CSV table of N, CA and C in Angstrom, one decimal:
chain,number,residue,atom,x,y,z
A,1344,UNK,N,34.4,-17.5,-27.8
A,1344,UNK,CA,33.8,-18.6,-29.1
A,1344,UNK,C,32.2,-18.4,-28.7
A,1345,UNK,N,31.6,-18.6,-29.9
A,1345,UNK,CA,30.6,-18.4,-29.9
A,1345,UNK,C,29.9,-19.6,-29.4
A,1346,UNK,N,28.5,-19.5,-29.3
A,1346,UNK,CA,27.8,-20.9,-29.1
A,1346,UNK,C,28.0,-21.8,-30.4
A,1347,UNK,N,27.9,-21.3,-31.2
A,1347,UNK,CA,27.5,-21.3,-32.7
A,1347,UNK,C,28.7,-21.8,-33.0
A,1348,UNK,N,29.9,-21.7,-32.3
A,1348,UNK,CA,31.1,-22.4,-33.3
A,1348,UNK,C,31.8,-23.4,-32.6
A,1349,UNK,N,30.9,-23.5,-31.7
A,1349,UNK,CA,31.3,-24.8,-30.5
A,1349,UNK,C,30.3,-25.8,-30.8
A,1350,UNK,N,29.1,-25.7,-31.5
A,1350,UNK,CA,28.5,-26.3,-32.3
A,1350,UNK,C,28.8,-27.3,-33.2
A,1351,UNK,N,29.5,-26.0,-34.4
A,1351,UNK,CA,30.1,-26.9,-35.1
A,1351,UNK,C,31.5,-27.6,-35.3
A,1352,UNK,N,32.1,-27.5,-34.1
A,1352,UNK,CA,33.2,-27.9,-34.1
A,1352,UNK,C,33.1,-29.1,-33.4
A,1353,UNK,N,31.6,-29.4,-32.3
A,1353,UNK,CA,31.2,-30.8,-31.6
A,1353,UNK,C,30.6,-31.5,-32.9
A,1354,UNK,N,30.0,-30.9,-34.1
A,1354,UNK,CA,29.6,-31.7,-35.4
A,1354,UNK,C,30.9,-31.8,-36.2
A,1355,UNK,N,31.8,-31.4,-36.4
A,1355,UNK,CA,33.1,-31.5,-36.7
A,1355,UNK,C,33.8,-32.7,-36.0
A,1356,UNK,N,33.6,-32.5,-34.7
A,1356,UNK,CA,34.3,-33.6,-34.3
A,1356,UNK,C,33.8,-34.8,-34.1
A,1357,UNK,N,32.7,-34.8,-34.4
A,1357,UNK,CA,32.0,-36.7,-34.2
A,1357,UNK,C,32.0,-36.9,-35.6
A,1358,UNK,N,31.8,-36.2,-36.8
A,1358,UNK,CA,32.1,-36.6,-38.3
A,1358,UNK,C,33.2,-37.2,-38.5
A,1359,UNK,N,34.2,-36.9,-37.7
A,1359,UNK,CA,35.5,-37.1,-38.2
A,1359,UNK,C,36.0,-38.3,-37.6
A,1360,UNK,N,35.3,-38.4,-36.1
A,1360,UNK,CA,35.2,-39.7,-35.5
A,1360,UNK,C,34.8,-41.0,-35.9
A,1361,UNK,N,33.8,-40.3,-36.7
A,1361,UNK,CA,32.8,-41.9,-37.5
A,1361,UNK,C,33.3,-41.8,-38.7
A,1362,UNK,N,34.1,-41.1,-39.5
A,1362,UNK,CA,35.0,-41.7,-40.5
A,1362,UNK,C,36.3,-42.1,-39.9
A,1363,UNK,N,36.7,-42.0,-39.2
A,1363,UNK,CA,37.8,-42.8,-39.1
A,1363,UNK,C,37.7,-43.9,-38.3
A,1364,UNK,N,36.6,-44.1,-37.6
A,1364,UNK,CA,36.1,-45.6,-37.1
A,1364,UNK,C,35.4,-46.5,-38.6
A,1365,UNK,N,34.9,-46.1,-39.3
A,1365,UNK,CA,34.4,-46.6,-40.2
A,1365,UNK,C,36.0,-47.0,-41.3
A,1366,UNK,N,36.9,-46.1,-41.6
A,1366,UNK,CA,38.0,-46.7,-42.5
A,1366,UNK,C,38.8,-47.9,-41.6
A,1367,UNK,N,38.7,-47.7,-40.0
A,1367,UNK,CA,39.5,-48.4,-39.4
A,1367,UNK,C,38.8,-50.3,-39.2
A,1368,UNK,N,37.2,-49.8,-39.3
A,1368,UNK,CA,36.8,-51.0,-39.7
A,1368,UNK,C,37.0,-51.7,-41.2
A,1369,UNK,N,36.6,-51.1,-42.4
A,1369,UNK,CA,37.3,-51.5,-43.6
A,1369,UNK,C,38.4,-52.0,-43.3
A,1370,UNK,N,39.4,-51.3,-43.0
A,1370,UNK,CA,40.8,-52.1,-42.9
A,1370,UNK,C,40.8,-53.1,-42.4
A,1371,UNK,N,40.1,-53.3,-41.0
A,1371,UNK,CA,39.9,-54.9,-40.2
A,1371,UNK,C,38.9,-55.5,-40.6
A,1372,UNK,N,38.5,-55.1,-41.9
A,1372,UNK,CA,36.7,-56.2,-42.1
A,1372,UNK,C,37.6,-57.5,-42.1
A,1373,UNK,N,38.3,-58.0,-42.8
A,1373,UNK,CA,38.8,-59.5,-42.7
A,1373,UNK,C,38.6,-60.2,-41.7
A,1374,UNK,N,39.3,-59.3,-40.8
A,1374,UNK,CA,39.6,-59.6,-39.0
A,1374,UNK,C,38.3,-59.6,-38.3
A,1375,UNK,N,37.5,-58.8,-38.7
A,1375,UNK,CA,35.9,-58.6,-38.4
A,1375,UNK,C,35.0,-59.8,-38.6
A,1376,UNK,N,34.9,-59.8,-40.3
A,1376,UNK,CA,34.4,-61.0,-40.5
A,1376,UNK,C,34.6,-62.5,-39.9
A,1377,UNK,N,36.1,-62.9,-39.7
A,1377,UNK,CA,36.7,-63.9,-39.1
A,1377,UNK,C,35.9,-63.9,-37.3
A,1378,UNK,N,35.9,-62.9,-36.9
A,1378,UNK,CA,35.7,-62.6,-35.5
A,1378,UNK,C,34.3,-63.2,-35.4
A,1379,UNK,N,33.2,-62.4,-35.9
A,1379,UNK,CA,31.5,-62.8,-36.1
A,1379,UNK,C,31.6,-64.6,-36.7
A,1380,UNK,N,32.5,-65.1,-37.7
A,1380,UNK,CA,32.1,-66.3,-38.2
A,1380,UNK,C,32.4,-67.2,-36.6
A,1381,UNK,N,33.7,-67.1,-36.0
A,1381,UNK,CA,33.7,-67.8,-35.1
A,1381,UNK,C,32.9,-67.9,-33.6
A,1382,UNK,N,32.0,-66.7,-34.1
A,1382,UNK,CA,30.6,-66.3,-32.8
A,1382,UNK,C,30.3,-67.0,-33.4
A,1383,UNK,N,29.7,-67.5,-34.9
A,1383,UNK,CA,28.1,-67.9,-35.4
A,1383,UNK,C,27.9,-69.3,-35.1
A,1384,UNK,N,28.3,-70.3,-34.4
A,1384,UNK,CA,28.1,-71.5,-34.1
A,1384,UNK,C,27.2,-72.6,-35.4
A,1385,UNK,N,28.3,-71.9,-36.2
A,1385,UNK,CA,28.7,-72.9,-37.7
A,1385,UNK,C,29.5,-73.9,-37.3
A,1386,UNK,N,29.6,-74.8,-37.9
A,1386,UNK,CA,31.0,-75.8,-37.7
A,1386,UNK,C,31.6,-76.0,-39.0
A,1387,UNK,N,33.1,-75.6,-38.6
A,1387,UNK,CA,34.0,-75.4,-39.8
A,1387,UNK,C,35.1,-75.8,-40.1
A,1388,UNK,N,36.0,-76.6,-41.0
A,1388,UNK,CA,37.0,-77.7,-40.5
A,1388,UNK,C,38.7,-76.6,-40.6
A,1389,UNK,N,39.2,-76.9,-39.8
A,1389,UNK,CA,40.3,-75.8,-39.6
A,1389,UNK,C,41.8,-76.4,-40.1
A,1390,UNK,N,41.5,-78.2,-40.3
A,1390,UNK,CA,42.9,-78.8,-41.0
A,1390,UNK,C,42.3,-80.4,-41.4
A,1391,UNK,N,42.5,-80.6,-42.5
A,1391,UNK,CA,42.4,-81.9,-43.0
A,1391,UNK,C,43.7,-82.6,-43.5
A,1392,UNK,N,43.7,-83.5,-42.9
A,1392,UNK,CA,45.0,-84.7,-44.1
A,1392,UNK,C,44.2,-86.2,-44.6
A,1393,UNK,N,44.6,-86.6,-45.7
A,1393,UNK,CA,44.1,-87.6,-46.5
A,1393,UNK,C,45.5,-88.2,-46.9
A,1394,UNK,N,44.4,-89.7,-46.4
A,1394,UNK,CA,46.0,-90.8,-47.1
A,1394,UNK,C,45.2,-91.7,-48.0
A,1395,UNK,N,44.7,-91.4,-49.1
A,1395,UNK,CA,43.7,-92.9,-49.6
A,1395,UNK,C,42.7,-92.9,-49.1
A,1396,UNK,N,42.5,-94.0,-48.4
A,1396,UNK,CA,40.9,-94.4,-48.1
A,1396,UNK,C,41.0,-93.8,-46.8
A,1397,UNK,N,41.4,-93.0,-46.2
A,1397,UNK,CA,41.5,-92.7,-44.4
A,1397,UNK,C,41.2,-90.9,-45.0
A,1398,UNK,N,40.6,-90.2,-44.1
A,1398,UNK,CA,40.7,-88.6,-44.5
A,1398,UNK,C,40.3,-87.8,-42.6
A,1399,UNK,N,41.2,-87.4,-42.2
A,1399,UNK,CA,40.7,-86.9,-40.8
A,1399,UNK,C,41.0,-85.2,-40.9
A,1400,UNK,N,39.7,-85.3,-39.7
A,1400,UNK,CA,39.6,-83.3,-40.1
A,1400,UNK,C,39.6,-83.2,-38.5
A,1401,UNK,N,39.9,-81.9,-38.9
A,1401,UNK,CA,39.7,-81.2,-37.3
A,1401,UNK,C,39.1,-80.3,-37.3
A,1402,UNK,N,37.6,-80.3,-36.6
A,1402,UNK,CA,36.5,-79.4,-36.7
A,1402,UNK,C,36.0,-78.5,-35.5
A,1403,UNK,N,35.9,-77.4,-35.8
A,1403,UNK,CA,35.3,-76.5,-34.7
A,1403,UNK,C,34.0,-76.3,-34.8
A,1404,UNK,N,33.4,-76.2,-33.3
A,1404,UNK,CA,31.7,-76.3,-33.3
A,1404,UNK,C,31.5,-74.8,-33.6
A,1405,UNK,N,32.6,-73.6,-33.2
A,1405,UNK,CA,32.1,-72.3,-33.4
A,1405,UNK,C,30.7,-71.8,-32.2
A,1406,UNK,N,30.9,-72.6,-31.4
A,1406,UNK,CA,30.0,-72.1,-30.2
A,1406,UNK,C,30.6,-72.9,-28.9
A,1407,UNK,N,29.7,-72.2,-27.7
A,1407,UNK,CA,30.3,-72.5,-26.2
A,1407,UNK,C,30.0,-74.0,-26.2
A,1408,UNK,N,29.3,-74.7,-26.6
A,1408,UNK,CA,28.7,-75.8,-26.0
A,1408,UNK,C,28.1,-76.6,-27.3
A,1409,UNK,N,27.8,-77.8,-27.2
A,1409,UNK,CA,27.2,-79.1,-28.6
A,1409,UNK,C,25.8,-79.2,-27.9
A,1410,UNK,N,24.9,-79.3,-27.7
A,1410,UNK,CA,23.4,-79.5,-26.9
A,1410,UNK,C,23.2,-80.8,-28.0
A,1411,UNK,N,22.9,-80.9,-28.9
A,1411,UNK,CA,22.5,-81.8,-30.1
A,1411,UNK,C,23.8,-82.8,-30.4
A,1412,UNK,N,24.4,-83.4,-29.4
A,1412,UNK,CA,25.4,-84.4,-30.6
A,1412,UNK,C,25.3,-84.9,-31.8
A,1413,UNK,N,23.8,-85.6,-31.9
A,1413,UNK,CA,23.4,-86.4,-32.9
A,1413,UNK,C,23.4,-85.2,-34.2
A,1414,UNK,N,22.7,-84.2,-33.9
A,1414,UNK,CA,21.8,-83.7,-35.0
A,1414,UNK,C,23.3,-82.6,-35.2
A,1415,UNK,N,24.1,-82.2,-34.5
A,1415,UNK,CA,25.8,-81.9,-34.9
A,1415,UNK,C,26.2,-82.4,-36.1
A,1416,UNK,N,26.6,-84.3,-35.5
A,1416,UNK,CA,26.8,-84.6,-36.2
A,1416,UNK,C,26.7,-84.8,-37.9
A,1417,UNK,N,25.1,-85.0,-37.8
A,1417,UNK,CA,24.4,-84.9,-39.0
A,1417,UNK,C,25.0,-83.6,-39.8
A,1418,UNK,N,24.6,-82.8,-39.6
A,1418,UNK,CA,25.1,-81.5,-39.5
A,1418,UNK,C,26.6,-81.5,-40.6
A,1419,UNK,N,27.1,-81.8,-39.4
A,1419,UNK,CA,29.1,-81.9,-39.9
A,1419,UNK,C,28.8,-82.7,-41.1
A,1420,UNK,N,28.5,-84.3,-41.5
A,1420,UNK,CA,28.5,-85.0,-42.2
A,1420,UNK,C,27.5,-84.4,-43.5
A,1421,UNK,N,26.7,-83.6,-43.6
A,1421,UNK,CA,26.2,-82.8,-44.8
A,1421,UNK,C,26.8,-82.2,-45.0
A,1422,UNK,N,27.4,-80.8,-44.5
A,1422,UNK,CA,28.8,-80.4,-44.8
A,1422,UNK,C,29.4,-80.9,-45.7
A,1423,UNK,N,30.2,-82.3,-44.7
A,1423,UNK,CA,31.3,-83.1,-45.6
A,1423,UNK,C,31.1,-83.6,-46.7
A,1424,UNK,N,29.5,-83.8,-47.2
A,1424,UNK,CA,29.1,-84.6,-48.3
A,1424,UNK,C,29.0,-83.5,-49.4
A,1425,UNK,N,28.1,-82.0,-48.8
A,1425,UNK,CA,28.4,-81.3,-50.1
A,1425,UNK,C,28.9,-80.5,-50.5
A,1426,UNK,N,30.2,-80.9,-49.5
A,1426,UNK,CA,31.5,-79.8,-49.5
A,1426,UNK,C,31.2,-78.5,-49.4
A,1427,UNK,N,30.6,-77.9,-48.5
A,1427,UNK,CA,30.3,-76.6,-48.3
A,1427,UNK,C,30.7,-76.0,-46.8
A,1428,UNK,N,32.2,-76.4,-46.2
A,1428,UNK,CA,32.6,-76.0,-45.2
A,1428,UNK,C,33.1,-74.4,-45.8
A,1429,UNK,N,33.3,-73.7,-44.7
A,1429,UNK,CA,33.3,-72.3,-45.0
A,1429,UNK,C,35.5,-72.2,-45.6
A,1430,UNK,N,35.9,-72.9,-44.8
A,1430,UNK,CA,37.2,-72.5,-45.2
A,1430,UNK,C,38.1,-73.4,-45.7
A,1431,UNK,N,37.7,-74.8,-46.0
A,1431,UNK,CA,38.3,-75.9,-46.7
A,1431,UNK,C,37.2,-76.5,-48.1
A,1432,UNK,N,37.9,-76.4,-49.2
A,1432,UNK,CA,36.9,-77.3,-50.1
A,1432,UNK,C,37.8,-78.5,-50.0
A,1433,UNK,N,37.4,-79.8,-50.4
A,1433,UNK,CA,38.1,-81.0,-50.9
A,1433,UNK,C,37.7,-81.3,-52.6
A,1434,UNK,N,38.9,-81.7,-52.5
A,1434,UNK,CA,39.1,-82.0,-54.2
A,1434,UNK,C,38.7,-83.6,-54.1
A,1435,UNK,N,37.9,-84.0,-55.2
A,1435,UNK,CA,37.5,-85.5,-55.0
A,1435,UNK,C,37.9,-85.8,-56.2
A,1436,UNK,N,38.9,-85.1,-57.0
A,1436,UNK,CA,38.7,-85.3,-58.7
A,1436,UNK,C,40.0,-86.3,-58.6
A,1437,UNK,N,40.1,-86.8,-57.8
A,1437,UNK,CA,41.7,-87.4,-57.5
A,1437,UNK,C,41.0,-89.1,-57.3
A,1438,UNK,N,40.3,-89.8,-57.4
A,1438,UNK,CA,40.2,-90.9,-56.9
A,1438,UNK,C,38.6,-91.3,-55.9
A,1439,UNK,N,37.6,-90.4,-55.7
A,1439,UNK,CA,36.7,-90.1,-55.0
A,1439,UNK,C,37.1,-90.3,-53.3
A,1440,UNK,N,35.7,-90.1,-52.8
A,1440,UNK,CA,36.0,-90.0,-51.4
A,1440,UNK,C,36.3,-90.9,-50.9
A,1441,UNK,N,37.1,-90.6,-49.4
A,1441,UNK,CA,37.7,-91.9,-49.0
A,1441,UNK,C,36.7,-92.8,-48.3
A,1442,UNK,N,37.1,-94.0,-47.6
A,1442,UNK,CA,36.0,-94.8,-47.0
A,1442,UNK,C,35.7,-94.0,-45.8
A,1443,UNK,N,36.4,-93.9,-45.3
A,1443,UNK,CA,36.4,-93.5,-43.5
A,1443,UNK,C,37.0,-92.0,-43.5
A,1444,UNK,N,36.4,-90.8,-42.7
A,1444,UNK,CA,36.5,-89.6,-42.4
A,1444,UNK,C,36.2,-89.8,-40.8
A,1445,UNK,N,37.3,-89.3,-40.2
A,1445,UNK,CA,37.6,-89.4,-38.9
A,1445,UNK,C,37.4,-87.7,-38.4
A,1446,UNK,N,37.1,-86.9,-37.4
A,1446,UNK,CA,36.5,-86.0,-37.1
A,1446,UNK,C,36.6,-85.8,-35.6
A,1447,UNK,N,37.4,-85.2,-35.3
A,1447,UNK,CA,37.7,-84.6,-33.8
A,1447,UNK,C,37.2,-83.2,-34.1
A,1448,UNK,N,36.2,-83.1,-32.9
A,1448,UNK,CA,35.6,-81.4,-32.7
A,1448,UNK,C,36.2,-81.0,-31.7
A,1449,UNK,N,36.1,-79.9,-32.1
A,1449,UNK,CA,36.6,-78.5,-30.5
A,1449,UNK,C,35.3,-78.0,-30.8
A,1450,UNK,N,34.9,-77.0,-29.2
A,1450,UNK,CA,34.2,-76.3,-29.3
A,1450,UNK,C,34.8,-74.6,-30.5
A,1451,UNK,N,35.6,-74.7,-29.9
A,1451,UNK,CA,36.5,-73.0,-30.1
A,1451,UNK,C,37.8,-73.4,-30.8
A,1452,UNK,N,38.7,-73.0,-31.6
A,1452,UNK,CA,39.7,-72.9,-32.5
A,1452,UNK,C,40.8,-72.8,-31.3
A,1453,UNK,N,40.5,-71.6,-30.4
A,1453,UNK,CA,41.8,-71.6,-29.6
A,1453,UNK,C,42.2,-73.1,-28.7
A,1454,UNK,N,40.9,-74.2,-28.4
A,1454,UNK,CA,41.0,-75.1,-27.7
A,1454,UNK,C,42.0,-76.3,-28.2
A,1455,UNK,N,42.0,-76.1,-29.5
A,1455,UNK,CA,42.9,-77.1,-30.2
A,1455,UNK,C,44.0,-77.0,-30.0
A,1456,UNK,N,44.9,-78.1,-29.6
A,1456,UNK,CA,45.9,-78.6,-28.8
A,1456,UNK,C,46.1,-78.6,-27.5
A,1457,UNK,N,45.3,-77.7,-27.2
A,1457,UNK,CA,45.4,-77.3,-25.4
A,1457,UNK,C,44.0,-78.4,-24.8
A,1458,UNK,N,43.0,-78.6,-25.3
A,1458,UNK,CA,42.0,-79.7,-24.5
A,1458,UNK,C,42.1,-81.1,-25.3
A,1459,UNK,N,41.3,-81.8,-25.0
A,1459,UNK,CA,40.7,-83.2,-26.0
A,1459,UNK,C,39.7,-82.8,-26.7
A,1460,UNK,N,39.6,-83.0,-27.7
A,1460,UNK,CA,38.2,-83.1,-28.6
A,1460,UNK,C,37.0,-83.3,-27.2
A,1461,UNK,N,35.9,-82.5,-28.0
A,1461,UNK,CA,34.7,-82.9,-27.4
A,1461,UNK,C,34.2,-83.7,-27.9
A,1462,UNK,N,34.1,-84.5,-28.8
A,1462,UNK,CA,33.5,-85.3,-29.2
A,1462,UNK,C,34.5,-85.9,-30.5
A,1463,UNK,N,34.4,-87.0,-31.0
A,1463,UNK,CA,35.1,-87.6,-32.8
A,1463,UNK,C,33.8,-88.4,-32.9
A,1464,UNK,N,33.5,-88.1,-34.7
A,1464,UNK,CA,32.6,-88.1,-35.3
A,1464,UNK,C,33.4,-89.0,-36.2
A,1465,UNK,N,32.8,-90.1,-36.7
A,1465,UNK,CA,33.8,-90.9,-37.5
A,1465,UNK,C,31.9,-91.5,-39.0
A,1466,UNK,N,32.9,-91.1,-40.0
A,1466,UNK,CA,31.8,-91.2,-41.4
A,1466,UNK,C,32.1,-92.3,-41.9
A,1467,UNK,N,31.7,-93.6,-42.2
A,1467,UNK,CA,32.1,-94.9,-43.0
A,1467,UNK,C,31.1,-94.5,-43.8
A,1468,UNK,N,31.9,-95.0,-45.3
A,1468,UNK,CA,31.3,-95.4,-46.2
A,1468,UNK,C,31.6,-96.2,-47.1
A,1469,UNK,N,30.7,-96.9,-47.8
A,1469,UNK,CA,30.8,-98.5,-48.2
A,1469,UNK,C,31.5,-98.3,-49.8
A,1470,UNK,N,31.9,-99.3,-50.4
A,1470,UNK,CA,32.6,-98.9,-51.8
A,1470,UNK,C,31.3,-98.5,-52.4
A,1471,UNK,N,30.4,-98.5,-52.6
A,1471,UNK,CA,29.0,-98.1,-53.4
A,1471,UNK,C,29.2,-96.6,-53.4
A,1472,UNK,N,28.7,-96.5,-52.0
A,1472,UNK,CA,29.2,-95.1,-51.5
A,1472,UNK,C,29.9,-94.4,-52.3
A,1473,UNK,N,31.2,-94.8,-52.4
A,1473,UNK,CA,32.4,-93.7,-52.4
A,1473,UNK,C,32.5,-93.2,-54.0
A,1474,UNK,N,31.8,-94.3,-55.0
A,1474,UNK,CA,31.7,-94.0,-56.0
A,1474,UNK,C,31.3,-92.8,-56.7
A,1475,UNK,N,31.9,-92.0,-57.6
A,1475,UNK,CA,31.2,-90.4,-58.0
A,1475,UNK,C,29.6,-91.0,-58.6
A,1476,UNK,N,29.6,-91.9,-59.5
A,1476,UNK,CA,28.2,-92.1,-59.7
A,1476,UNK,C,26.9,-92.4,-59.0
A,1477,UNK,N,26.9,-92.9,-57.7
A,1477,UNK,CA,26.4,-92.9,-57.0
A,1477,UNK,C,26.4,-92.2,-55.7
A,1478,UNK,N,27.1,-90.8,-55.7
A,1478,UNK,CA,27.4,-90.8,-54.4
A,1478,UNK,C,26.3,-89.7,-54.2
A,1479,UNK,N,26.0,-88.8,-55.0
A,1479,UNK,CA,24.4,-88.2,-54.9
A,1479,UNK,C,23.7,-89.1,-54.3
A,1480,UNK,N,23.7,-90.4,-54.9
A,1480,UNK,CA,21.9,-91.0,-54.5
A,1480,UNK,C,22.6,-91.8,-52.8
A,1481,UNK,N,23.6,-91.9,-52.5
A,1481,UNK,CA,23.7,-92.4,-51.7
A,1481,UNK,C,24.3,-91.0,-50.4
A,1482,UNK,N,23.9,-90.3,-50.4
A,1482,UNK,CA,24.2,-89.1,-49.9
A,1482,UNK,C,24.2,-89.4,-48.3
A,1483,UNK,N,23.0,-90.3,-47.9
A,1483,UNK,CA,22.1,-90.1,-46.7
A,1483,UNK,C,22.7,-91.5,-46.7
A,1484,UNK,N,23.8,-92.1,-47.0
A,1484,UNK,CA,23.7,-93.4,-46.6
A,1484,UNK,C,25.1,-93.6,-45.9
A,1485,UNK,N,26.2,-92.9,-45.5
A,1485,UNK,CA,27.1,-93.2,-45.1
A,1485,UNK,C,26.6,-93.3,-43.6
A,1486,UNK,N,27.5,-94.4,-42.7
A,1486,UNK,CA,26.9,-94.9,-40.9
A,1486,UNK,C,27.9,-93.7,-40.3
A,1487,UNK,N,27.0,-92.9,-39.5
A,1487,UNK,CA,27.9,-92.2,-38.2
A,1487,UNK,C,28.0,-92.7,-37.4
A,1488,UNK,N,29.0,-92.6,-36.6
A,1488,UNK,CA,29.8,-92.6,-35.5
A,1488,UNK,C,29.9,-91.4,-34.4
A,1489,UNK,N,29.6,-91.9,-33.3
A,1489,UNK,CA,29.7,-90.3,-32.0
A,1489,UNK,C,30.8,-91.2,-31.3
A,1490,UNK,N,31.6,-91.0,-31.2
A,1490,UNK,CA,32.2,-91.4,-29.6
A,1490,UNK,C,32.8,-93.0,-29.9
A,1491,UNK,N,32.6,-93.7,-31.1
A,1491,UNK,CA,32.8,-95.0,-31.5
A,1491,UNK,C,31.4,-95.9,-31.3
A,1492,UNK,N,30.0,-94.9,-31.0
A,1492,UNK,CA,28.3,-95.2,-30.8
A,1492,UNK,C,27.8,-95.0,-32.3
A,1493,UNK,N,27.2,-96.1,-33.1
A,1493,UNK,CA,26.6,-95.7,-33.8
A,1493,UNK,C,25.3,-94.9,-33.8
A,1494,UNK,N,25.0,-94.0,-34.6
A,1494,UNK,CA,23.6,-93.2,-34.3
A,1494,UNK,C,22.9,-94.3,-35.8
A,1495,UNK,N,21.4,-93.5,-35.6
A,1495,UNK,CA,20.7,-93.9,-36.6
A,1495,UNK,C,20.7,-92.9,-37.3
A,1496,UNK,N,20.4,-93.3,-38.9
A,1496,UNK,CA,20.3,-92.8,-40.0
A,1496,UNK,C,18.9,-92.1,-40.1
A,1497,UNK,N,19.3,-90.9,-41.4
A,1497,UNK,CA,18.3,-90.1,-41.3
A,1497,UNK,C,16.8,-90.8,-41.9
A,1498,UNK,N,16.6,-92.0,-41.7
A,1498,UNK,CA,15.2,-92.6,-41.9
A,1498,UNK,C,15.1,-93.5,-40.4
A,1499,UNK,N,16.1,-92.6,-39.8
A,1499,UNK,CA,15.5,-93.5,-38.0
A,1499,UNK,C,15.6,-95.0,-38.0
A,1500,UNK,N,16.8,-96.1,-39.0
A,1500,UNK,CA,16.8,-96.9,-38.5
A,1500,UNK,C,18.5,-97.0,-38.1
A,1501,UNK,N,18.6,-98.1,-37.6
A,1501,UNK,CA,20.3,-99.0,-37.2
A,1501,UNK,C,21.1,-99.5,-37.7
């Protein structure tokens, strides 16, 4: 075999391998997206149950640790109020939002059921904060608790 033919075979082999990997990646893109999301550090809801005035969420931090617990709790509260979690969208057309949102936080999805939550966040909304008319006006007014300890609101008040 000539040197030129060997080079053509090598190039064809590399191109075929690249094509196979591309097809494989596209076929697995949903799994790849999930894999990337689980390493993003962006909190997401993995389950929710609501019974009238109370809602319970299980949230994963998608991170190895939570360094700023208050900042994380505020981020989760904001995502809840804006209804901007990736996996779950809450329907609020059947009576507004609950007065209490109890959130168990795990670092990774694989930790759920195997370890205790790394923290618990509780959001409390007053009656006026729960109505649709004042919901946007009162978006920063919910009380946030981390492991039963209230944290200050965005204005630095307790």
